[in-house]
Short mmCIF file of C-alpha atoms in Angstrom, two decimals:
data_model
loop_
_atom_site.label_atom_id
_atom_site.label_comp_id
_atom_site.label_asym_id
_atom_site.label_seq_id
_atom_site.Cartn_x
_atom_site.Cartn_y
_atom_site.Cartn_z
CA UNK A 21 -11.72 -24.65 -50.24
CA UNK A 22 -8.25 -24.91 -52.23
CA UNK A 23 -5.89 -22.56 -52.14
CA UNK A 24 -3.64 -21.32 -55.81
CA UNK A 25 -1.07 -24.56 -55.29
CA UNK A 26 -4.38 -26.97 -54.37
CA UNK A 27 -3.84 -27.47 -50.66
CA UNK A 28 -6.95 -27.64 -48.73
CA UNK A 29 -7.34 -24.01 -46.29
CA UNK A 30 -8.42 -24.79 -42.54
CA UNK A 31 -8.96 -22.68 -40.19
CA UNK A 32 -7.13 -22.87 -37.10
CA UNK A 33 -8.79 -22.51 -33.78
CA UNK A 34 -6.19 -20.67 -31.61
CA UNK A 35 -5.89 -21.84 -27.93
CA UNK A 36 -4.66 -18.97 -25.91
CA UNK A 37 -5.94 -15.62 -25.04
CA UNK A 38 -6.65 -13.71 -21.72
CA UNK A 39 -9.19 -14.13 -19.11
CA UNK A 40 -11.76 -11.76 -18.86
CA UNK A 41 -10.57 -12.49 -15.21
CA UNK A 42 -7.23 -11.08 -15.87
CA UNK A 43 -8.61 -8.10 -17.41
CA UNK A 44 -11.53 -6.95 -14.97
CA UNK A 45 -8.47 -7.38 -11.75
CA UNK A 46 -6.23 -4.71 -13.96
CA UNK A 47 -9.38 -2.36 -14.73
CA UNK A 48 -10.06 -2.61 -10.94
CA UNK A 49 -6.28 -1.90 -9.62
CA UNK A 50 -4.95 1.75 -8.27
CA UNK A 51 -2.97 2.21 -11.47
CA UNK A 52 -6.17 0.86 -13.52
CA UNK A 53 -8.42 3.09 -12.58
CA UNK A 54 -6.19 6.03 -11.90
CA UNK A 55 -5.46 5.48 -15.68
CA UNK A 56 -9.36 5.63 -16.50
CA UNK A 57 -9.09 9.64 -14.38
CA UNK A 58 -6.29 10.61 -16.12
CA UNK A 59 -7.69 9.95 -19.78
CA UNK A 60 -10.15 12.58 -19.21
CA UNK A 61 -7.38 15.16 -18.47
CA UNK A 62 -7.38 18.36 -20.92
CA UNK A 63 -4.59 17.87 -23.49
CA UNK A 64 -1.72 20.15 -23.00
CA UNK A 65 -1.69 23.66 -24.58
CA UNK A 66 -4.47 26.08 -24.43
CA UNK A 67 -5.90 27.33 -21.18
CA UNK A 68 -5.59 24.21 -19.29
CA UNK A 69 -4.16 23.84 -15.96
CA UNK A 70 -1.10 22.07 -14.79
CA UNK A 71 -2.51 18.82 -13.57
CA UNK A 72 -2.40 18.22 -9.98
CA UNK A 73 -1.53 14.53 -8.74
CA UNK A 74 -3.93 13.52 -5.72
CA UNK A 75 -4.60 10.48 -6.21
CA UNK A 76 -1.27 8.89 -6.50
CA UNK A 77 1.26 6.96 -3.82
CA UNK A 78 4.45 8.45 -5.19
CA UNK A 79 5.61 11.66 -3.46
CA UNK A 80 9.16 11.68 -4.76
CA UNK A 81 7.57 13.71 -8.13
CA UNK A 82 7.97 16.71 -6.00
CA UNK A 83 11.01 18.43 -5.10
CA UNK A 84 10.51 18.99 -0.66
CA UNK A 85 10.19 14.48 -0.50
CA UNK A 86 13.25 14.39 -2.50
CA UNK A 87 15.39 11.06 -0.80
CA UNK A 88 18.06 11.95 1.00
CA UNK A 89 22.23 11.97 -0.91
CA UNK A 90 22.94 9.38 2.21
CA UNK A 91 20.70 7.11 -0.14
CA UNK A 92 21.82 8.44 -3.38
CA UNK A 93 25.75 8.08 -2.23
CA UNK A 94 24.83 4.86 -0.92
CA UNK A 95 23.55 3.24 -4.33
CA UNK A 96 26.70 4.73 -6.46
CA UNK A 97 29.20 2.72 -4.19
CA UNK A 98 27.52 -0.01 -4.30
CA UNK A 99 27.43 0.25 -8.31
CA UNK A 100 31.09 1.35 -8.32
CA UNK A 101 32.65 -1.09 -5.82
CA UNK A 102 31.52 -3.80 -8.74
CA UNK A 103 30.75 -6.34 -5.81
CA UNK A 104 27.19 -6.13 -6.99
CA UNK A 105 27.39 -7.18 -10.24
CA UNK A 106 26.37 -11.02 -9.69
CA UNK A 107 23.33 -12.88 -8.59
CA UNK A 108 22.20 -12.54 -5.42
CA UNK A 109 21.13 -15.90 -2.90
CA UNK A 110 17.26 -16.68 -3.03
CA UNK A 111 16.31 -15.14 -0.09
CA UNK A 112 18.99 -11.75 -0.64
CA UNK A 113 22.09 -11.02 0.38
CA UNK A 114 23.37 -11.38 4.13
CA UNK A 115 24.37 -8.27 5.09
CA UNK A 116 21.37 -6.63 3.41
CA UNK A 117 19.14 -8.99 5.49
CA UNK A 118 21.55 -8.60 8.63
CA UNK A 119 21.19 -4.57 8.07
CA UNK A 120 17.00 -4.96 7.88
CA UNK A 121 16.99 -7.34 11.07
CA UNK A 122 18.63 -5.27 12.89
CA UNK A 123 16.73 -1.74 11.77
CA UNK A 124 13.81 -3.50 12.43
CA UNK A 125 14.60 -4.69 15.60
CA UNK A 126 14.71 -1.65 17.59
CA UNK A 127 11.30 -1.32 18.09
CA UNK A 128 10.71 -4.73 18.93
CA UNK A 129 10.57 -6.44 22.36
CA UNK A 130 12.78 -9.38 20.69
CA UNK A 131 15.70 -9.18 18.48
CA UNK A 132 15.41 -10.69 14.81
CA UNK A 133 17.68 -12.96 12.78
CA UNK A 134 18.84 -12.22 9.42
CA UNK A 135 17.20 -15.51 9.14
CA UNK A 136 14.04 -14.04 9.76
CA UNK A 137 14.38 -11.92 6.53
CA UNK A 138 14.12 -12.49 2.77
CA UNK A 139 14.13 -9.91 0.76
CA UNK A 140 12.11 -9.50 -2.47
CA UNK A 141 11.48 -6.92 -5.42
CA UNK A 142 9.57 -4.48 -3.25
CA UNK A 143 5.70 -5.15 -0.95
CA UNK A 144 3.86 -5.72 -3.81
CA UNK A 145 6.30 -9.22 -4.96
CA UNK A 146 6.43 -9.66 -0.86
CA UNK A 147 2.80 -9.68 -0.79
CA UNK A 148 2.62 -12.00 -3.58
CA UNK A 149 4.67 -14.62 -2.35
CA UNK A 150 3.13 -14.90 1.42
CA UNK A 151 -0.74 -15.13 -0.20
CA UNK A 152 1.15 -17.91 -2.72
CA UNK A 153 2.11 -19.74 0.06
CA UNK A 154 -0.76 -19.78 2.35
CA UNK A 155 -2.94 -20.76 -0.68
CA UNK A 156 -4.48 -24.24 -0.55
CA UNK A 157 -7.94 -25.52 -1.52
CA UNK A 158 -10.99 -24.22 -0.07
CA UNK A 159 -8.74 -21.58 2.10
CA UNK A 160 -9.95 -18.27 3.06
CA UNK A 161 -8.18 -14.54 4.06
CA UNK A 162 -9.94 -12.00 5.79
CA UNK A 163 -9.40 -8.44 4.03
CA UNK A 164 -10.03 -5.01 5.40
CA UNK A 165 -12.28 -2.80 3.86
CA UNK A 166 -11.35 -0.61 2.74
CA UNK A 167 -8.04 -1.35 1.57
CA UNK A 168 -5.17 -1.75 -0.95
CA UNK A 169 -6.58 -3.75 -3.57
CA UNK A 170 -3.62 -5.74 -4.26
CA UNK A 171 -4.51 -8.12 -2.11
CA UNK A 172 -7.95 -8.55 -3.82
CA UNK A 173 -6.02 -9.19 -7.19
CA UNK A 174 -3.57 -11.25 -5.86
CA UNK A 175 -6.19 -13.25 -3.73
CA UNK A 176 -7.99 -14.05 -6.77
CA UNK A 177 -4.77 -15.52 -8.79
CA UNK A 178 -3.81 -17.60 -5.93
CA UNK A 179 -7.32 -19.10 -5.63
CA UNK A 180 -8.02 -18.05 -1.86
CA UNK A 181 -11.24 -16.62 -0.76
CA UNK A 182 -11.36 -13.06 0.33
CA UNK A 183 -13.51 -12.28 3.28
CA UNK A 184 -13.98 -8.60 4.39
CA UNK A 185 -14.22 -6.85 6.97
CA UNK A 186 -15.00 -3.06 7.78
CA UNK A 187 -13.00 -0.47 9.17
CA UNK A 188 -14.88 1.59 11.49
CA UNK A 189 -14.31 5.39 10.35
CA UNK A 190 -16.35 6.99 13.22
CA UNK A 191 -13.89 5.12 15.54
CA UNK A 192 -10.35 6.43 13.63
CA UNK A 193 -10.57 3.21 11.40
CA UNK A 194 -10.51 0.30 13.85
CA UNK A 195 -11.29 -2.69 12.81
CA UNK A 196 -14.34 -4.08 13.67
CA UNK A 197 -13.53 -7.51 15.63
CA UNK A 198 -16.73 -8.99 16.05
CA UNK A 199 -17.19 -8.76 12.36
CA UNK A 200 -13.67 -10.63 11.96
CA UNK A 201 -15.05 -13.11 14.30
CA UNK A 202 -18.04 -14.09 12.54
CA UNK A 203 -15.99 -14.00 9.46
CA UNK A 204 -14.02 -16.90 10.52
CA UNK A 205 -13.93 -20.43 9.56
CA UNK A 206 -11.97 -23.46 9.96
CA UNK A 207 -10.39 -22.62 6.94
CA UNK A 208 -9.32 -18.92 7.30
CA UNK A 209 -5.74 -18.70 7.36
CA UNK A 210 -4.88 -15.41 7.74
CA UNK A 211 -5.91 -11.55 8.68
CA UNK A 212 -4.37 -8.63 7.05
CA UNK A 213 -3.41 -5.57 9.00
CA UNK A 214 -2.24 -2.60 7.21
CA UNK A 215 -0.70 0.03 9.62
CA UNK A 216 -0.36 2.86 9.24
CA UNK A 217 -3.32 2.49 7.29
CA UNK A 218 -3.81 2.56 2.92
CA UNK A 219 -6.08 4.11 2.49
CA UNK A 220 -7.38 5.48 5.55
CA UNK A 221 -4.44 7.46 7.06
CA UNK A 222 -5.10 5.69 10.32
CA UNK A 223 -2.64 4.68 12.82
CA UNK A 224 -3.48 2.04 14.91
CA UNK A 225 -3.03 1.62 19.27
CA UNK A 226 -0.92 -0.11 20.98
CA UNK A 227 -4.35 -1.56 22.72
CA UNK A 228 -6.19 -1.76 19.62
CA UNK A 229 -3.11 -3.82 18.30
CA UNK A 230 -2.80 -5.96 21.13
CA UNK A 231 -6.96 -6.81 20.50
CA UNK A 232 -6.32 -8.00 16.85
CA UNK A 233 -3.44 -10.34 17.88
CA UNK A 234 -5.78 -11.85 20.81
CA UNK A 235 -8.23 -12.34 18.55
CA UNK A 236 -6.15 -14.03 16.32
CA UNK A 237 -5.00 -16.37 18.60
CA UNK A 238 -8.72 -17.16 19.72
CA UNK A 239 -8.90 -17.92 15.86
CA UNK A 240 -6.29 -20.15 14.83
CA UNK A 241 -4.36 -17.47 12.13
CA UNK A 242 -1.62 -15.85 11.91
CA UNK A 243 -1.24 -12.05 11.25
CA UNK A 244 0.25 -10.38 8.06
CA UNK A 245 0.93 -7.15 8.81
CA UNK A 246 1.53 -4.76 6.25
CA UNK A 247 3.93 -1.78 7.25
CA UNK A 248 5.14 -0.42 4.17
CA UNK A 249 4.42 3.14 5.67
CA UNK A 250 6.11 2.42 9.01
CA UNK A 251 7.82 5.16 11.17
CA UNK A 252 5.14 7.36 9.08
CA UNK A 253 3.12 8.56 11.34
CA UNK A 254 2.61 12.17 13.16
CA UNK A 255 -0.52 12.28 15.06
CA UNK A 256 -1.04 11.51 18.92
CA UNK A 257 -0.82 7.95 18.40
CA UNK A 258 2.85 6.53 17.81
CA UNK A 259 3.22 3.67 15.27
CA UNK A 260 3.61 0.43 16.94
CA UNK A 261 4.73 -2.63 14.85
CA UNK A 262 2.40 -5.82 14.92
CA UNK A 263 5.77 -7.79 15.76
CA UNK A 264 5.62 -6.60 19.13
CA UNK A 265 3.08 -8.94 19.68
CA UNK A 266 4.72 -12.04 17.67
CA UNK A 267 4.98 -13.82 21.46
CA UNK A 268 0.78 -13.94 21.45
CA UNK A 269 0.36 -15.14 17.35
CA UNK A 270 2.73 -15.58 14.43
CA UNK A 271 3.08 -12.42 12.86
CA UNK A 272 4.39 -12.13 8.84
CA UNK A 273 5.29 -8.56 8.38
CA UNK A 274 6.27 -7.07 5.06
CA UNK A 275 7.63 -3.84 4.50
CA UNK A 276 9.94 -2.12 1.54
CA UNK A 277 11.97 0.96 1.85
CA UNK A 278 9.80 2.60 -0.58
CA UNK A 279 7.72 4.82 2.08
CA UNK A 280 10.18 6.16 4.62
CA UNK A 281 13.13 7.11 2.05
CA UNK A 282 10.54 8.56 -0.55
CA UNK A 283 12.25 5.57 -3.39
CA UNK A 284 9.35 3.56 -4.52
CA UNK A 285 11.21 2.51 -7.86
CA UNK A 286 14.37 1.46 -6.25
CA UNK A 287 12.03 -1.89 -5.25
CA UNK A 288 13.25 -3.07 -2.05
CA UNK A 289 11.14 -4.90 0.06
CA UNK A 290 10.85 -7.79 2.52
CA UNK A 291 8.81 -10.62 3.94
CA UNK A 292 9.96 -10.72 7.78
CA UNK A 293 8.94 -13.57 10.39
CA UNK A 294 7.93 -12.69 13.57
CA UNK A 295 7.51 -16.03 16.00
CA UNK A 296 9.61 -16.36 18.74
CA UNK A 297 7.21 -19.83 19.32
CA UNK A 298 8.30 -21.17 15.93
CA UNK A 299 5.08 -22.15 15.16
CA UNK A 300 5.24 -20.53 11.68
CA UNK A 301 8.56 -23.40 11.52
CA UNK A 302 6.21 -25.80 12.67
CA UNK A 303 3.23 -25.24 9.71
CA UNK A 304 5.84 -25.26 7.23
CA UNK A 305 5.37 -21.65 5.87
CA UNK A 306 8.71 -20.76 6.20
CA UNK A 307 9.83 -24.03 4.18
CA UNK A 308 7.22 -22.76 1.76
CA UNK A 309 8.63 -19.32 1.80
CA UNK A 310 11.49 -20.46 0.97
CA UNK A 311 10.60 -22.72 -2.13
CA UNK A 312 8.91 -20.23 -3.78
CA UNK A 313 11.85 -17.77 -3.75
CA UNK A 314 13.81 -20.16 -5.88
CA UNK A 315 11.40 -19.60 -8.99
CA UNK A 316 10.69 -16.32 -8.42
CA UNK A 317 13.15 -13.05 -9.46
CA UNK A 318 15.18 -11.11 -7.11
CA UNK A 319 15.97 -7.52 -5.94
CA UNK A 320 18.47 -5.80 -7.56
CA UNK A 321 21.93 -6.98 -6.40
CA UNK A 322 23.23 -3.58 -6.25
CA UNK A 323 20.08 -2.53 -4.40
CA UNK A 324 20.61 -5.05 -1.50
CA UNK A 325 24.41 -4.22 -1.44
CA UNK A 326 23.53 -0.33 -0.71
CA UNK A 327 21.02 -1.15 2.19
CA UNK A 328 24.04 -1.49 4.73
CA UNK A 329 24.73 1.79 4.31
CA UNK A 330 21.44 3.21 3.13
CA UNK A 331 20.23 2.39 6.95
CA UNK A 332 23.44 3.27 8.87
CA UNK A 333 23.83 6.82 7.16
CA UNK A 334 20.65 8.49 6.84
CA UNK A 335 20.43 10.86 9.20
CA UNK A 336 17.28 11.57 11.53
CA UNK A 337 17.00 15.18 10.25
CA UNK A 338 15.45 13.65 7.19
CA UNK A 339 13.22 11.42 8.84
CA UNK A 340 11.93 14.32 10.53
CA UNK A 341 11.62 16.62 7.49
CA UNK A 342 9.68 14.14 6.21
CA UNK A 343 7.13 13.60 8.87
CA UNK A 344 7.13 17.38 9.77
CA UNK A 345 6.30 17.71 6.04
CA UNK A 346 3.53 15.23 5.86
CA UNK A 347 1.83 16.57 9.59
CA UNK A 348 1.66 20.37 7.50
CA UNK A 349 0.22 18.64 4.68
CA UNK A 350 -2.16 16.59 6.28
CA UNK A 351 -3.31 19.71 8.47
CA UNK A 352 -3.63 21.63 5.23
CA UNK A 353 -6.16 19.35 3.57
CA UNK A 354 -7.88 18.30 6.83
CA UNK A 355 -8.71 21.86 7.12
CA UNK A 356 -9.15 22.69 3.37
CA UNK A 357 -11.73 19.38 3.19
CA UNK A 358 -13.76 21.31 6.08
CA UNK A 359 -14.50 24.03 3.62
CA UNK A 360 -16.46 22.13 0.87
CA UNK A 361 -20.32 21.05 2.00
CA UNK A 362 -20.30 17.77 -0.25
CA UNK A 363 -17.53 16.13 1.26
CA UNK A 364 -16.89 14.57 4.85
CA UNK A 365 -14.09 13.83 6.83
CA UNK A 366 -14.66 11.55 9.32
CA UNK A 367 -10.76 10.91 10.48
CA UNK A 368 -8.16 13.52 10.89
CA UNK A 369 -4.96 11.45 9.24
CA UNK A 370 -2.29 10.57 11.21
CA UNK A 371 -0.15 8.69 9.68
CA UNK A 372 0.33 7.16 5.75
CA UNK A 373 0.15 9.93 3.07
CA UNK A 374 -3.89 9.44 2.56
CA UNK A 375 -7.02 10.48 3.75
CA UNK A 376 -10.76 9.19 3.02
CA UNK A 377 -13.75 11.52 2.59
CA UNK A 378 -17.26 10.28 2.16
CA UNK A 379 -19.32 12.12 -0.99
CA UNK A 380 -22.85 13.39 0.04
CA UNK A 381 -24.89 13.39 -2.94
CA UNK A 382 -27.72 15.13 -1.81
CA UNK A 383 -25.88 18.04 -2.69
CA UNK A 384 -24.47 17.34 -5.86
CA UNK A 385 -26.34 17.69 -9.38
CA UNK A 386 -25.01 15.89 -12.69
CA UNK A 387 -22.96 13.40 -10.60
CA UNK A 388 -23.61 9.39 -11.05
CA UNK A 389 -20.79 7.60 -8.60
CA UNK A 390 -17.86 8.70 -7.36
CA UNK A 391 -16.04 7.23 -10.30
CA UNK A 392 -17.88 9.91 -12.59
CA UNK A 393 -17.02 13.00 -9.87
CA UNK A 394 -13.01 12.08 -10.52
CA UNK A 395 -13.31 11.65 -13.83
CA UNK A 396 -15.29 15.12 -14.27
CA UNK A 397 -13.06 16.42 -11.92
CA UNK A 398 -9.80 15.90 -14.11
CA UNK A 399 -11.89 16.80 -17.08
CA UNK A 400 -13.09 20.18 -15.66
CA UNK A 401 -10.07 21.49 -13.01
CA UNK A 402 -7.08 18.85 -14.04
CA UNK A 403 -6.74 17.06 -10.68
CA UNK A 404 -6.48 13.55 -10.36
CA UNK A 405 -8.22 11.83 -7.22
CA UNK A 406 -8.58 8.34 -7.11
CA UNK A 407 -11.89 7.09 -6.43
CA UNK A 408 -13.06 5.02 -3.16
CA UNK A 409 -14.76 1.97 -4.95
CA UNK A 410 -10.58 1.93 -6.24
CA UNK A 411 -10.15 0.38 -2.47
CA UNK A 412 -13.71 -0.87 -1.46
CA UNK A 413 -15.83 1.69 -0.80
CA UNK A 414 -18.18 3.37 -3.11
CA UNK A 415 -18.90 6.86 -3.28
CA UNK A 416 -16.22 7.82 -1.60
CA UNK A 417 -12.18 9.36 -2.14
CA UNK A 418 -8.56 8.47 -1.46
CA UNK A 419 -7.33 11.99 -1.57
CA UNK A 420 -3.23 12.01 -1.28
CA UNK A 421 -1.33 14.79 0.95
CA UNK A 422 1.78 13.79 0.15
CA UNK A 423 2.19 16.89 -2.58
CA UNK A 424 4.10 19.89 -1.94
CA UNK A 425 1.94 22.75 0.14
CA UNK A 426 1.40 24.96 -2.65
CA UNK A 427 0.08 22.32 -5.11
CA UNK A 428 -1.57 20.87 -2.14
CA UNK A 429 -4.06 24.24 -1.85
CA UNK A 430 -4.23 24.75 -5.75
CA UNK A 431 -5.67 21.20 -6.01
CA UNK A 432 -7.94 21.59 -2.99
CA UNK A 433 -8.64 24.84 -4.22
CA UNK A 434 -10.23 23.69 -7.42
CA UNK A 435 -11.79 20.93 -5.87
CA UNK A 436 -14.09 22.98 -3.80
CA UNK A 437 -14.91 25.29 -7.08
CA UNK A 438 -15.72 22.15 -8.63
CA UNK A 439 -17.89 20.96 -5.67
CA UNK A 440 -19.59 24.62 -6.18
CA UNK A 441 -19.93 24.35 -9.65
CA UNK A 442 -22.29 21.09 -9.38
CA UNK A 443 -24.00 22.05 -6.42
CA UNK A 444 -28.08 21.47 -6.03
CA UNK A 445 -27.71 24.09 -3.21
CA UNK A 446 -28.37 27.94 -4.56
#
C-alpha cells in the first residue's frame, strides 16, 4: 500500500511492553489491592460517611502518632546547616551509620560497627537489595505465611524461589519449624523473620527466637530478620532482636525509622550485618552488598545528616506515648472484634500496629471471599480493611489499630453493623 508521496506503508511491530508478570505482582501488593477497596468507596457529598482507614500501615494521618519536634527540629538543621546538600557515599554517610550502630547496639550482646551498616531509601529498597544479592540460579527463600508481600514481589524479580511456611495462630504466630525443615534444600539460602510480626501483631520469645536461629544453623542459612516495627511492642513478651543471636548464624537485619518515629515518607532505612564469625565476609555477601549499592540510589543526604540528632534527642516520653497509645488501641479492637459472631481472633496483638481475624462464612449471606466482604464493606459503611489473601491467607483480615481511639470504635462500630446486616443468623 502507497502512501500520497508513493512510499510503501509498513507496519511496525513494536518490541516493548509490560509483563503480564509485572502487572499481576502490582494487582497483588498492599497498595494494589488496598487501591481495588478504596474504588468502591461512596463519592464525597451526600450522606456518606467519613472514610475510616483500617487497612493501611501509615499512622502519622492522625493527629495523637504525630512524630515528635526532636525529629522535626532535627531535619530543619540539617537542611539549614547546608552540609547536606551533596551526594552522599554508597553505603551513607558515617556519622548517620555511626549514630544507627550504636542505637542499635544497646540491645545487643555485641557492639556493631558503622561498618556493619549501609543505609538505603527506607525497608522496602533494603529488602530489595539483600534478596538481589542472595539471588543465584536455582536458589530458594523460605517465606512466612502469612506475611508482607514484598518479599513475594521482589522474590519473583530477582528470580529466587519462594518457599512458605505457616505461622501457627493458635500458638501466638510461631513459626512452625518442622515445616521450615522439610522446606529446606541444598539450595535454600535464606529464612525471613519478621518481628514484631506484619501482619500478625505477634511478638516473638526470646526461646522461640533462639529455636529459629538453631535451626538455621542445622540448615546451612542465614537469617534476615525484618524489624522495621522494633521497640513496638506492649504485650507480656518484650521484643528481642534476632542479632542477639548473630554468635549461633549470620543474621541480616533491616530496619528503617519509619515505625518507631511515626515518618514512613522521610525513607530511612538500613541493611545491618550481624556476624561476629564473619562468615557473611567469608560468602561474599557483604562484597555483594556492597556492589550493588553503587548502581542503586541513595537516602536523602539531608535525611542521613539529621539521624545524629534524630536518635540522640528524642526523648523516651514519646516512645512511651506511642506504645501506651498502640496497647489502648489494640485493647480497643481486641475487645470490639469479640463482639461480632463472623469474625475470630485467634491472637491478642502485642506488638506491630495489626491484627488478623479469620472470616466464618457459615454465617455470612451474599459474601464470595474476603476480597468481596472489604470491598462491600467500603461500599456500604466507608471503611477500608485490607484483605488476608493481600498477605497469604484467604478469607481472612489485616485490620490496623494504629488509628486514633475514636475513629478506632466508629470503624469497628460499622463493621459489626455490617457483619449484622449480611448475617444468615435471624
Amino acid at each position: 500500500m502507497e502512501n500520497g508521496r508513493g512510499a510503501v506503508k509498513t507496519t511496525t511491530e513494536w518490541r516493548f511492553g509490560v509483563t503480564d508478570d509485572l502487572l499481576s505482582s502490582s494487582r497483588v501488593s498492599i497498595r494494589g489491592v488496598l487501591t481495588k477497596v478504596m474504588g468502591n468507596l461512596p463519592g464525597e457529598g451526600g450522606a456518606a460517611a467519613k472514610p475510616i482507614p483500617l487497612g493501611h500501615s501509615d499512622p502519622s494521618v492522625f493527629p495523637c502518632f504525630r512524630t515528635t519536634t526532636d525529629a522535626e527540629d532535627a531535619i530543619v538543621s540539617a537542611v539549614r546547616s547546608a552540609k547536606f546538600n551533596c551526594y552522599g557515599p554508597t553505603v551513607g554517610l558515617l556519622p548517620a551509620r555511626r549514630a544507627i550502630a550504636e542505637y542499635l547496639s544497646h540491645d545487643l550482646p555485641c557492639d556493631l560497627s558503622p561498618d556493619d551498616v549501609y543505609l538505603t531509601s527506607g525497608c522496602t529498597q533494603a529488602i530489595e537489595l539483600v534478596l538481589s544479592v542472595l539471588a543465584r540460579p536455582g536458589a530458594n527463600i523460605l517465606l512466612p505465611r502469612p506475611g508482607f508481600p514484598f518479599y513475594e514481589a521482589r522474590t519473583a524479580f530477582s528470580g529466587l524461589e519462594a518457599r512458605h511456611f505457616d505461622l501457627l495462630p493458635h500458638k501466638g504466630w510461631e513459626i512452625d519449624l518442622d515445616a521450615v525443615e522439610a522446606l529446606a534444600d541444598e539450595n535454600t539460602v535464606a529464612i525471613v523473620l519478621i518481628n514484631p510480626g506484619n501482619p500478625c501483631g505477634n511478638v516473638f520469645s526470646k526461646q522461640h527466637l533462639a529455636k529459629v536461629a538453631e535451626t538455621a544453623k542445622k540448615l546451612g542459612i542465614l537469617v534476615i530478620a525484618d524489624e522495621v516495627y522494633g521497640q513496638l511492642a506492649f504485650g507480656e513478651t518484650p521484643f528481642i532482636p534476632m542479632g542477639a543471636f548473630g554468635s549461633i548464624v549470620p543474621i541480616i537485619m533491616v530496619g528503617s525509622i519509619s515505625k518507631r518515629w511515626v515518618v514512613p515518607g522521610w525513607r530511612l532505612g538500613w541493611i545491618v550485618m550481624n556476624d561476629p564469625n564473619g562468615i557473611l565476609k567469608q560468602t561474599k555477601i557483604i562484597e555483594g552488598i556492597k556492589g550493588i549499592l553503587n548502581i542503586t540510589s541513595d537516602p536523602a543526604t539531608f535525611i542521613q545528616g539529621a539521624v545524629f540528632d534524630i536518635i540522640k534527642n528524642t526523648k523516651d516520653e514519646f516512645f512511651k506515648k506511642t506504645i501506651e497509645l498502640l496497647r489502648e488501641t489494640a485493647d480497643i479492637c481486641f475487645e470490639r472484634l469479640k463482639e461480632i459472631a463472623c469474625v475470630t481472633c485467634p491472637h491478642k496483638p502485642e506488638g506491630s500496629m495489626f491484627v488478623m481475624v479469620e472470616l466464618n462464612f457459615s454465617l455470612l449471606k451474599g459474601i464470595e471471599d474476603d476480597v468481596d466482604f472489604c470491598c462491600k464493606l467500603a461500599r456500604e459503611e466507608s471503611v477500608v480493611i485490607l484483605p488476608g489473601s493481600a498477605v497469604g491467607l484467604k478469607n481472612w483480615l489485616r485490620i490496623t489499630f494504629a488509628v486514633d481511639p475514636s475513629s478506632l470504635e466508629d470503624g469497628l462500630g460499622r463493621l459489626k453493623s455490617f457483619c449484622k446486616r449480611h448475617s444468615n443468623v435471624e
